[in-house]
Coordinates of C-alpha atoms and ligand atoms in Angstrom, one line a residue:
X22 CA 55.8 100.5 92.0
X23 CA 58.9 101.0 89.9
X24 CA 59.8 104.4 87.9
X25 CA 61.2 105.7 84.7
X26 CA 62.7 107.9 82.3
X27 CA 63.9 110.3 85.3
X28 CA 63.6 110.5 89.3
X29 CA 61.6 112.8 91.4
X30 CA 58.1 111.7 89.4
X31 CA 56.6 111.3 92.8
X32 CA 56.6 108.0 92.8
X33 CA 55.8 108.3 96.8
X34 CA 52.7 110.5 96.4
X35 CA 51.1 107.8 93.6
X36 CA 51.6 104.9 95.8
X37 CA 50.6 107.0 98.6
X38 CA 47.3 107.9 96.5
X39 CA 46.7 104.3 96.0
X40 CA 46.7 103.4 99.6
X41 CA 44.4 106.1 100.3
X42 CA 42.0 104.8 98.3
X43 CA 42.4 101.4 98.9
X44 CA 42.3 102.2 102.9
X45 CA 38.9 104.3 102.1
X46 CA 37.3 100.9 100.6
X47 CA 38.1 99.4 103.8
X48 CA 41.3 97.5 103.2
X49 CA 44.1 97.5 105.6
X50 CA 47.0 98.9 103.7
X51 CA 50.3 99.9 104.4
X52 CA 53.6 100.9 101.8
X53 CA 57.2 100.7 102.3
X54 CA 60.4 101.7 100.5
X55 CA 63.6 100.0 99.2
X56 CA 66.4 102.7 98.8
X57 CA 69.0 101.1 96.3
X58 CA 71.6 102.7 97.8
X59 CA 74.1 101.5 100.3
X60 CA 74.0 103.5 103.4
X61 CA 72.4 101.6 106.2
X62 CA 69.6 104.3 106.1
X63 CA 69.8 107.8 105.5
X64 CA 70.3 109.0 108.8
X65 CA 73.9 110.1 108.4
X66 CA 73.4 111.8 105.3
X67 CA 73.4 115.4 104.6
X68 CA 70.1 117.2 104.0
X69 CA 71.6 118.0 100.6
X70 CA 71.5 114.8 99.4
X71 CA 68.6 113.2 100.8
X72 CA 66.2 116.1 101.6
X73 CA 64.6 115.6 105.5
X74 CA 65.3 112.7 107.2
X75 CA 62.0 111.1 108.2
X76 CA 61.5 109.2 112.3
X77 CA 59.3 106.1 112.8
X78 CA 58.0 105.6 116.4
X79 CA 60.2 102.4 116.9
X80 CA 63.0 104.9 115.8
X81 CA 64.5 104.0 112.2
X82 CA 65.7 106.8 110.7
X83 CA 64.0 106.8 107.3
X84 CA 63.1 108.2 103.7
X85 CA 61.1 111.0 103.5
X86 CA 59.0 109.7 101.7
X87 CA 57.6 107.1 104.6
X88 CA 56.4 110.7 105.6
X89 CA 54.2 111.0 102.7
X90 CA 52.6 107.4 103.5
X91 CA 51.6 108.4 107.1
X92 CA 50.2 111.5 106.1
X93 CA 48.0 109.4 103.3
X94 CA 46.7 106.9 105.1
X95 CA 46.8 107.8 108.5
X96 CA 49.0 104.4 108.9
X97 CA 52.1 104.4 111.3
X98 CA 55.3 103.3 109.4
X99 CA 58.1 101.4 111.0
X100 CA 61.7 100.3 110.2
X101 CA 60.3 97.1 108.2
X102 CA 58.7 100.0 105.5
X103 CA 62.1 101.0 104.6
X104 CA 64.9 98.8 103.3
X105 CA 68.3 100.2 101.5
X106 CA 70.9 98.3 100.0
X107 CA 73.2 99.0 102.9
X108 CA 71.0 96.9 104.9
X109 CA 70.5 94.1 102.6
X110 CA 74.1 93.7 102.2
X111 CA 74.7 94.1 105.9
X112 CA 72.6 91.1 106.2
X113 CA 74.0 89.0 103.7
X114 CA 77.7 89.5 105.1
X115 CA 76.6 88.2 108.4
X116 CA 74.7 85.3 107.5
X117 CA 78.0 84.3 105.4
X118 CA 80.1 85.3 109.0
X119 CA 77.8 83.1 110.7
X120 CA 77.9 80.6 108.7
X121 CA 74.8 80.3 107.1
X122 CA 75.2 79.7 103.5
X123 CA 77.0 76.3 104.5
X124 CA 80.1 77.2 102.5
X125 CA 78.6 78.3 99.4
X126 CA 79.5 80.8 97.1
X127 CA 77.5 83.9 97.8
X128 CA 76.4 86.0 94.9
X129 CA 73.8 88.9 93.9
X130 CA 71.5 85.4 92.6
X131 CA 70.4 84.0 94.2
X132 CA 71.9 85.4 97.8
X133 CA 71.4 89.2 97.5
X134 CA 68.1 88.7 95.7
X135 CA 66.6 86.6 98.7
X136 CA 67.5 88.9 101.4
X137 CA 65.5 91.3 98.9
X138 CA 62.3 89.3 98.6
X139 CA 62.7 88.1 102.5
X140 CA 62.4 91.9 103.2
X141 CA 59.5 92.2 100.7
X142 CA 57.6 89.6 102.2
X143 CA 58.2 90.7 106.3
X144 CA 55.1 93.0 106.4
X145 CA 52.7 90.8 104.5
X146 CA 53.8 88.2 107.0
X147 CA 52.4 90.4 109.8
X148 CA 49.1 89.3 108.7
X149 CA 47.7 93.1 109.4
X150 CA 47.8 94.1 106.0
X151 CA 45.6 92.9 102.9
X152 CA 47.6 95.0 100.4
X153 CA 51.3 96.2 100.4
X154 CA 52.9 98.5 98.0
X155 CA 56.3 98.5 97.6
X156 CA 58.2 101.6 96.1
X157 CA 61.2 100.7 94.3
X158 CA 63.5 103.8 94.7
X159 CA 65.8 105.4 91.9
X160 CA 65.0 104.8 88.2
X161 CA 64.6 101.9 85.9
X162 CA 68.2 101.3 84.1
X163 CA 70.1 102.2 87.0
X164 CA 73.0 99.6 88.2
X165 CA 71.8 99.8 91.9
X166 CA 68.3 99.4 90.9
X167 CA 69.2 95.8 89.0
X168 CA 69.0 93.5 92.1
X169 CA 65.7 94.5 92.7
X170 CA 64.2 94.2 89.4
X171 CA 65.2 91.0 89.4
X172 CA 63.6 90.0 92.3
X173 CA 60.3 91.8 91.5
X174 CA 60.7 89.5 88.6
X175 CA 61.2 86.9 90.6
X176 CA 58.5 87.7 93.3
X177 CA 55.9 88.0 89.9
X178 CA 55.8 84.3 89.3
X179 CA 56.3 83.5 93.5
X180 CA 52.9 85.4 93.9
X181 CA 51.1 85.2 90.4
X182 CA 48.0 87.2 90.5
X183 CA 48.8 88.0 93.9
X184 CA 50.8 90.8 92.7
X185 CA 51.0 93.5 90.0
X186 CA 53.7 96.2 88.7
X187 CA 52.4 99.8 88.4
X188 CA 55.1 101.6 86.4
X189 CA 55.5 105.6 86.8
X190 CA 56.9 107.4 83.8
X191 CA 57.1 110.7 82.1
X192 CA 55.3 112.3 79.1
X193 CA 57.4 115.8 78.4
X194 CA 55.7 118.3 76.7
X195 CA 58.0 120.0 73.9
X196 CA 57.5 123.8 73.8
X197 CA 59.1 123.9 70.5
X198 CA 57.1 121.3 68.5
X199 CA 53.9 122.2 71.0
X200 CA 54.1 118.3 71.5
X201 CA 53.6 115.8 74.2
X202 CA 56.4 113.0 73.4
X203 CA 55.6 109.5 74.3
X204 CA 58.9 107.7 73.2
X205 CA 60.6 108.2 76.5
X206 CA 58.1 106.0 78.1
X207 CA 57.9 102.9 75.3
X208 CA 61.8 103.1 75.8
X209 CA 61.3 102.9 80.2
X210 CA 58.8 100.2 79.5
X211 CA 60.9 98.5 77.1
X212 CA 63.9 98.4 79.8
X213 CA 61.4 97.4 82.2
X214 CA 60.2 94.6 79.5
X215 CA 63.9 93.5 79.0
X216 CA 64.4 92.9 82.5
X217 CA 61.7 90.3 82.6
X218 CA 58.9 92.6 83.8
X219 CA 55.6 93.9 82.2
X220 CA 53.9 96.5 84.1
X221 CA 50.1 95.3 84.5
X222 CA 49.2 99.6 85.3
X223 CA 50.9 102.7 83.7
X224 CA 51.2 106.2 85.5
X225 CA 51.8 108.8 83.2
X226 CA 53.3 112.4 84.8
X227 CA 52.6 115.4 82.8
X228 CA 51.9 119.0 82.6
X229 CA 49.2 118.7 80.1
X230 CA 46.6 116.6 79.8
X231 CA 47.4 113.6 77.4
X232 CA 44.3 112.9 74.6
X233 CA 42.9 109.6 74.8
X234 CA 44.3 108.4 71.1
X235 CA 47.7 108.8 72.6
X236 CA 47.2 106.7 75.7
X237 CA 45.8 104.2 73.4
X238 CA 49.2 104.1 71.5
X239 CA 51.0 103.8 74.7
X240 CA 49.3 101.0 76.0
X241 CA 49.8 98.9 72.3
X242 CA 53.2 100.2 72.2
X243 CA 53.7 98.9 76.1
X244 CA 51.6 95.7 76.1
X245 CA 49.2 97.5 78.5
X246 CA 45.4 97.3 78.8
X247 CA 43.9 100.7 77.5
X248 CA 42.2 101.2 80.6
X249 CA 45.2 100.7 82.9
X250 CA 47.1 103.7 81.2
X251 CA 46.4 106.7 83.6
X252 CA 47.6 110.0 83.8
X253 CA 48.7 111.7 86.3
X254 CA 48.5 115.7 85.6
X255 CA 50.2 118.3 87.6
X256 CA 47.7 119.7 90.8
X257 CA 47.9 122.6 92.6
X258 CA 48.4 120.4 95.8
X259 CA 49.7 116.7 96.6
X260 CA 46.5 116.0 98.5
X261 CA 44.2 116.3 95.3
X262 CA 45.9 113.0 93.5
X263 CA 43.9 110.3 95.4
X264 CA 40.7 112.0 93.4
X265 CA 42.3 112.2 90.3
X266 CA 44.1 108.6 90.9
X267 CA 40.4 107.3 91.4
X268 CA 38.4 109.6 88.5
X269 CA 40.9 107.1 86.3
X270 CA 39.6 104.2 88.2
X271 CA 43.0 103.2 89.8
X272 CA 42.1 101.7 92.6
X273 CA 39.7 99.4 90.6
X274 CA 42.2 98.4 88.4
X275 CA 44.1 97.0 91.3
X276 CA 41.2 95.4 93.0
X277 CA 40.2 94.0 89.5
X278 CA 44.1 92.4 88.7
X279 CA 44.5 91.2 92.1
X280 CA 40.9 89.2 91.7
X281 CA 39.0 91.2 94.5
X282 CA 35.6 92.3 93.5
X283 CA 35.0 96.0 93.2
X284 CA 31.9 97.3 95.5
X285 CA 30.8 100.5 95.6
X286 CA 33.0 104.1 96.3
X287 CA 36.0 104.7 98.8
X288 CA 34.5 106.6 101.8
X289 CA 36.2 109.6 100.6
X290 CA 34.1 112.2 102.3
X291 CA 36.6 113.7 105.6
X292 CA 39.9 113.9 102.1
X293 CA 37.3 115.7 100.6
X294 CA 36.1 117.7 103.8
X295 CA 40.1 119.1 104.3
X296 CA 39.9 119.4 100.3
X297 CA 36.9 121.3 100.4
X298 CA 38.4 123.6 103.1
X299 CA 41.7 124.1 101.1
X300 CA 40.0 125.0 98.2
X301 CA 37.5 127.5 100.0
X302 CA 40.3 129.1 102.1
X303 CA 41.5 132.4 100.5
X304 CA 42.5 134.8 103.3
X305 CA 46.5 134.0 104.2
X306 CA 48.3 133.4 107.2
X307 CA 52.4 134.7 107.1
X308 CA 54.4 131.6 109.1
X309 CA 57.9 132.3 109.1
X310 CA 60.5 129.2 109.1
X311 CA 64.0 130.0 110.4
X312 CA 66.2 127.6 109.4
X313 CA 69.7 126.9 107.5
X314 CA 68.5 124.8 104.3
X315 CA 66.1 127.4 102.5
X316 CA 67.5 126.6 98.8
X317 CA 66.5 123.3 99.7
X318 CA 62.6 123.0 100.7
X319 CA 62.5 119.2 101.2
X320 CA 64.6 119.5 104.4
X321 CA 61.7 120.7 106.1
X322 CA 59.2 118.6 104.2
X323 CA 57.3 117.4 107.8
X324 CA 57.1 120.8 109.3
X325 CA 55.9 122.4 106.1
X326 CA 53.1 120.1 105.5
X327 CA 52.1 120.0 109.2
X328 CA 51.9 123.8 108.9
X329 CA 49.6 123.1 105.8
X330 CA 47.3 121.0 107.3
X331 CA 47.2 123.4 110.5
X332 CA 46.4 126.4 108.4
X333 CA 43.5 124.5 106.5
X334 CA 41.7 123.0 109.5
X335 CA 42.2 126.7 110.3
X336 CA 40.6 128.2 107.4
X337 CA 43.6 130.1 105.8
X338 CA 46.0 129.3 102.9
X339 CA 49.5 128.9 103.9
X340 CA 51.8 131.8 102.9
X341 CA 55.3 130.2 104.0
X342 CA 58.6 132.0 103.9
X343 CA 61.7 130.2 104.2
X344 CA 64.3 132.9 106.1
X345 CA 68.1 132.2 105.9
X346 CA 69.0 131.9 109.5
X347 CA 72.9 132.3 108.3
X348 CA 71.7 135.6 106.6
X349 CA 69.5 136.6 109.3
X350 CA 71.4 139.8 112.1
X351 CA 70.2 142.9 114.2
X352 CA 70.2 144.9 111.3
X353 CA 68.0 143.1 108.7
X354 CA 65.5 141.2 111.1
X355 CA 62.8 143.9 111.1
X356 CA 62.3 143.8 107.6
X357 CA 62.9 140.1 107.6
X358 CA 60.3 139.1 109.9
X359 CA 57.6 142.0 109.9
X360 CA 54.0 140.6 108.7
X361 CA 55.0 137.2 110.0
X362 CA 51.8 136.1 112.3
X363 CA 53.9 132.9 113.7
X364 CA 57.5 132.0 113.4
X365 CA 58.7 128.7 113.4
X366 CA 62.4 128.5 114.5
X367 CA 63.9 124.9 112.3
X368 CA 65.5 121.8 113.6
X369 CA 69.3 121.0 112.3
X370 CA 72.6 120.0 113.7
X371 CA 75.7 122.5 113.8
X372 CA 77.0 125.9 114.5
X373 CA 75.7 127.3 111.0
X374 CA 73.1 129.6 111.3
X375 CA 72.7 129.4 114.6
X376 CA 73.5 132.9 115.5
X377 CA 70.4 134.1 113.4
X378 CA 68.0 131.9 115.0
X379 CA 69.1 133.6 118.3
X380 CA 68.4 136.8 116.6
X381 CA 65.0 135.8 115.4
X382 CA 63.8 134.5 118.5
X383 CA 65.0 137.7 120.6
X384 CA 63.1 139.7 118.4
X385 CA 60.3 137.0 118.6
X386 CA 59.9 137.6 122.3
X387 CA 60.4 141.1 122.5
X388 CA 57.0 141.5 119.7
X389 CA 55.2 138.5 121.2
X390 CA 54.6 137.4 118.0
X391 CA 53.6 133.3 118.2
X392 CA 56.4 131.1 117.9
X393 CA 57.4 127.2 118.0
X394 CA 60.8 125.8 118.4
X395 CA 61.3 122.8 117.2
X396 CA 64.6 120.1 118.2
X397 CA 67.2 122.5 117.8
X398 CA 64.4 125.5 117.8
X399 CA 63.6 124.5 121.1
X400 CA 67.8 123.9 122.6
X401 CA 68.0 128.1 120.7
X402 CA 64.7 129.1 122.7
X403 CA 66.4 127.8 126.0
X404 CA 70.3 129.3 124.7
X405 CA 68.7 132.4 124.1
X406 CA 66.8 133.1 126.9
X407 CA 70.0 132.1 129.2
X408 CA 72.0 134.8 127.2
X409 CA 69.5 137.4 127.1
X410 CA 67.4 136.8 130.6
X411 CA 69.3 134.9 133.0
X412 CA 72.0 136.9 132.3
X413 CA 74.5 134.5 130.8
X414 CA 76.1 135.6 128.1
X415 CA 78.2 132.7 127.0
X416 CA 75.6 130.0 127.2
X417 CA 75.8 127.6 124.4
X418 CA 74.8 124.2 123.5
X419 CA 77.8 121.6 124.2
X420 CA 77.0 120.9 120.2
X421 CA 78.1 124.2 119.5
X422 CA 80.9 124.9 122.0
X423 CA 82.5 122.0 124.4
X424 CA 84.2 124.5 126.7
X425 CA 80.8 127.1 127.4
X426 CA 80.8 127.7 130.7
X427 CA 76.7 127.8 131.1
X428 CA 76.4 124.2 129.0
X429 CA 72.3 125.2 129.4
X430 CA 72.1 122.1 126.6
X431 CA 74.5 119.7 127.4
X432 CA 75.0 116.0 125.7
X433 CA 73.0 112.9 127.2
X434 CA 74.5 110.7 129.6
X435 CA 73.5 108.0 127.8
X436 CA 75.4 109.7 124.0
X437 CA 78.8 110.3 125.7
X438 CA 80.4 107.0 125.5
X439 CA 78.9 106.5 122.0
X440 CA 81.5 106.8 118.9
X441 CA 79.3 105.3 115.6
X442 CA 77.6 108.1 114.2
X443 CA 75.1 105.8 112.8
X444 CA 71.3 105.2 114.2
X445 CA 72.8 106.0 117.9
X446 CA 71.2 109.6 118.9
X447 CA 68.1 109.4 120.6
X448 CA 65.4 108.1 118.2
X449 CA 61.9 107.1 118.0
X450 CA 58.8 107.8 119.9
X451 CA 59.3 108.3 124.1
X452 CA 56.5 109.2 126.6
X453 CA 56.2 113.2 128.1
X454 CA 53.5 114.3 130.5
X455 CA 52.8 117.7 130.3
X456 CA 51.9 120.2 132.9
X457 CA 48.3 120.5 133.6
X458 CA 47.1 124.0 131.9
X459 CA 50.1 124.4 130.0
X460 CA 49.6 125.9 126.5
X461 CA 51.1 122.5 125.2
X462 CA 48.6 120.3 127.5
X463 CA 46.0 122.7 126.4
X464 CA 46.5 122.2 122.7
X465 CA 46.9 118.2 123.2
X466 CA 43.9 118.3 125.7
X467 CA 45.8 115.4 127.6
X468 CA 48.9 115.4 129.9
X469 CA 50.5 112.5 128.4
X470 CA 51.6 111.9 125.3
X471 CA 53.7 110.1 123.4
X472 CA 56.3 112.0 120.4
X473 CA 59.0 111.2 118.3
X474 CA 62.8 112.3 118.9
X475 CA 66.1 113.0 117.4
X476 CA 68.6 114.1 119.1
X477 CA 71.7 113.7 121.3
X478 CA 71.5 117.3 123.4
X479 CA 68.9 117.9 126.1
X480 CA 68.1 120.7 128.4
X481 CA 70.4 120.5 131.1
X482 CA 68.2 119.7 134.5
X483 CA 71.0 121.9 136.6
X484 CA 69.7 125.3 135.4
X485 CA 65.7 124.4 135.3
X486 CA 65.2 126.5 138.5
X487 CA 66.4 129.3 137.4
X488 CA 64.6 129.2 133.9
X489 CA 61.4 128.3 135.8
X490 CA 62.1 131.4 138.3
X491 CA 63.1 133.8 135.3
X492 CA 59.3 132.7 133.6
X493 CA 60.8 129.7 131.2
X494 CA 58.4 127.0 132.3
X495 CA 59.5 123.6 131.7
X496 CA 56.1 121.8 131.2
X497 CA 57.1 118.4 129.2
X498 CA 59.0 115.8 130.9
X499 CA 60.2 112.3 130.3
X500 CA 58.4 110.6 133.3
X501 CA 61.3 108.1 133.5
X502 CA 64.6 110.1 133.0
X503 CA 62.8 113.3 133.9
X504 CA 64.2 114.3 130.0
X505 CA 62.6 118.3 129.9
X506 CA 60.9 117.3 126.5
X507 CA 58.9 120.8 125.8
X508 CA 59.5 124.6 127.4
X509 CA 57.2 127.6 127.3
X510 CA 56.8 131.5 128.1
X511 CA 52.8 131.6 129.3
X512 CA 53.0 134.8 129.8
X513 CA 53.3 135.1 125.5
X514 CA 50.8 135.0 123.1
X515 CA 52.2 131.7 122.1
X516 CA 56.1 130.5 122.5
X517 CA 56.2 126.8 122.5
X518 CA 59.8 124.7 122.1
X519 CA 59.7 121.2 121.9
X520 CA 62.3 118.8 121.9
X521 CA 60.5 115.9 119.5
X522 CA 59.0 116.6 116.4
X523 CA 55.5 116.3 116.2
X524 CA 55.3 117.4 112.5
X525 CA 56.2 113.4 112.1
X526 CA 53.0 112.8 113.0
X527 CA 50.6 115.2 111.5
X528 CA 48.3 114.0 108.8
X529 CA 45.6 114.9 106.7
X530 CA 42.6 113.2 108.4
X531 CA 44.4 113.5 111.8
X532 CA 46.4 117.1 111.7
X533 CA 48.4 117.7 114.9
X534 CA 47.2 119.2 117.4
X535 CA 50.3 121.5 118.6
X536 CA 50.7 122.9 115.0
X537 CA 46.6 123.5 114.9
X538 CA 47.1 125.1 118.4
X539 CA 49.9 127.4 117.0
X540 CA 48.2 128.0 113.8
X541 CA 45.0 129.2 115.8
X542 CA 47.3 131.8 117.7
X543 CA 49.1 132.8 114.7
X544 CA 45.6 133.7 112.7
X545 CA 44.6 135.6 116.3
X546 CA 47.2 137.8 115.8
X547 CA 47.1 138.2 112.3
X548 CA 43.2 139.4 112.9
X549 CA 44.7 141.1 116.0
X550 CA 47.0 143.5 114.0
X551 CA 44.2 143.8 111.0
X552 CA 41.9 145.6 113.6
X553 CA 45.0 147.5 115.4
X554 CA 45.9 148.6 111.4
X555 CA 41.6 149.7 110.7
X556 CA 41.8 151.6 114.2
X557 CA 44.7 153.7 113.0
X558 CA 42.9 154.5 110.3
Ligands
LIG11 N1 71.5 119.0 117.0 C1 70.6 118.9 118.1 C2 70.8 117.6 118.9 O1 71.4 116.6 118.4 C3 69.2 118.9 117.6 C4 68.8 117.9 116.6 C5 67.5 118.2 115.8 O2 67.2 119.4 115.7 N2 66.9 117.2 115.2 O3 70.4 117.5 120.0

């Protein structure tokens, strides 16, 4: 799956699409990403640059876009579904230090475009999968992107009808001229062309719908079959593309170029079901989310789909406001978070906006209105109940100041002797038993379970008695380091802070239960207050 003419097409959601379908026929499918750029993974970068920073369970820090896989196919991802330049490289330099190349000159061909195709080939070595897309991030006629082409050149005649190229480009729709322009995408496919690649499948983007006489002149002008150009119109929601991908036939067309017989309909009915429900849902549920990176919505891209899937299975449509935790103070956060039915206090890293979350959660507790701390959330949940219950006024998070004298979260043994920045804070998927009758184990309806972290600051075991005496219960725990993993208030209509992130793993056939559980409180209340508000009058 390559792209053109410019980025953020949604490359992601397409092949996502496809392996829903494909996974609804009964084929085992699973889609992973090369990044062309030369970090090791995106871990250390800023939120600004690369939106959320997505977690497998065997703890890679990844592309949020592996995010968009699991939610689609209900497949888990792993570090093998993720590949940058960084890494590619990294592994080229030390099979030269080892040795390997037997005192050859090492070069982008063939050296750098092996270690490509090795990478492309891991998962399919697995044996567990029947069909594996590959996204090839970034934009056809880039520099970084040129190593890979060539290898998907390469790969083309390695694995014959084995494979095929689905290119994803753009048809703009001039205002002016009232006109839907196909030129950008005969030039994309004609750099794709000069490369050494012809795309068997065209995606089209577009905010209108594109008449048939013009996909007709795209595919002559592209070398394409007619049938294989598709559109891809604009929907009101992400989760609606697999149908439209397969009202075009897409997933035939694949099974058809890669020689498999086409039988019968993808077993589409429990997408539809949550469609159904998303469609039929008109009443709205307020969730607040507290956090630092508002301007910028794909920082919280797990959490706010996780919310959407919670509020569906609930019957509601999502009403989400993003609240600037560096703008939020005493003053403004009655008018800030009034109507809210549940607030979600963010994850991040840093001092900024911190304050504010403090402020929101205070005034959380002190109108019981449903909240969930998530990472950080949860470390502010703890800071903030030290300051304002236990009667500690300077409690901090180590993160936030090293000389606090109540460090209520402190830094991990285990981080303290650590210097790389890089993959080294507490990653990947780690066991927590819950407290029997705790909201969480409630919600879960197990005590053990199993979530993925991030992080290098943990509650700090020394105060736990006097948070469990004061009413903070302390009902996750790491049953090998004893790792307080989730906290709560029982005696609050809902106040949950956990230290993983289980919006990694909510999906839509499989929606989490923690965020369902919150979701369910948050509508209570909303219902609650509609009655209180009729009773007045
Ligand atoms: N900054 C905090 C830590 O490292 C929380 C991280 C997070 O929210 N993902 O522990």
């Amino acid at each position: 799956m390559t792209g053109g003419v410019v980025s953020s097409l949604g490359k992601g959601i397409i092949s996502a699409s496809l392996a829903c379908l494909l996974k609804a026929r009964g084929f085992r499918v699973t889609i992973q990403k090369f990044d062309p750029y030369i970090n090791i993974d995106p871990g250390t970068l800023n939120p600004y640059e690369h939106g959320e920073c997505y977690v497998t369970d065997d703890g890679h820090e990844a592309d949020l876009d592996l995010g968009h896989y699991e939610r689609f196919t209900n497949v888990r991802t792993s570090r093998a579904n993720n590949v940058t330049t960084g890494r590619i490289y990294q592994s080229v330099i030390d099979k030269e230090r080892r040795g390997d190349y037997l005192g050859k000159t090492v070069q982008i061909i063939p050296h750098v475009t092996d270690e490509i195709k090795r990478n492309v080939k891991l998962l399919g070595k697995t044996g567990e999968y029947d069909y594996i897309i590959t996204e090839i991030g970034g934009t056809v006629g880039d520099i970084e992107s040129l190593p890979y082409l060539e290898s998907v050149r390469q790969l083309r005649w390695e694995l014959g009808d084995n494979s095929l190229c689905i290119h994803l480009t753009y048809v703009p729709f001039l205002k002016a001229a009232k006109e839907l322009k196909t030129k950008p995408t005969q030039h994309s496919v004609k750099q794709l062309q000069e490369v050494g690649i012809q795309p068997d499948i065209l995606v089209l983007r577009t905010e209108k719908d594109i008449p048939v006489a013009m996909r007709r002149k795209i595919a002559q002008f592209c070398n394409v079959a007619p049938d294989a150009v598709i559109q891809s119109i604009d929907c009101a929601s992400i989760y609606e593309v697999p149908m439209r991908m397969h009202d075009q036939h897409l997933d035939e067309i694949v099974l058809r170029k890669t020689g498999v017989g086409v039988q019968g309909e993808p077993d589409m009915h429990l997408w539809q079901h949550f469609l159904d429900k998303m469609h039929a849902a008109t009443e709205e549920v307020n969730i607040g989310l507290v956090g630092k990176y508002v301007e910028l919505q794909d920082a919280y891209k797990s959490i706010s789909e996780a919310l959407f899937h919670a509020a569906t299975y609930n019957d509601r449509r999502l009403n989400l406001k993003y609240i600037h935790s560096e703008k939020l103070n005493p003053a403004n956060v009655d008018e800030q978070l009034a109507g809210m039915d549940g607030i979600i206090i963010a994850p991040g890293f840093g001092q900024r906006g911190i304050e504010g979350k403090f402020v929101a959660l205070k005034w959380c507790r002190e109108h019981d209105v449903p909240t969930f701390g998530i990472c950080l959330g949860m470390q502010c949940m703890v800071i903030e109940y030290a300051r304002d219950v236990l009667g500690l006024p300077e409690a901090n998070s180590t993160e936030m100041n090293t000389t606090t004298p109540d460090n209520v979260i402190d830094l991990m043994e285990e981080q303290k002797s650590i210097s790389n920045m890089g993959g080294t804070m507490r990653l990947g998927a780690y066991d927590c038993h819950l407290v029997p009758g705790s909201t969480a184990a409630k919600a879960y309806g197990t005590d053990h379970v199993k979530e993925r972290h991030r992080h290098r600051f943990e509650f700090n075991n020394d105060y736990r008695q006097r948070f469990e005496e004061a009413g903070m219960r302390c009902v996750g725990e790491n049953p090998a380091t004893h790792l307080v993993e989730v906290v709560e208030l029982p005696d609050k209509r809902w106040f949950v802070g956990t230290q993983y992130h289980p919006e990694y793993s909510s999906t839509v056939l499989n929606p989490h239960p923690l965020f369902l559980d919150f979701m369910r409180a948050a509508v209570a209340y909303h219902e609650e207050k509609n009655i209180e508000k009729f009773a007045e009058k």
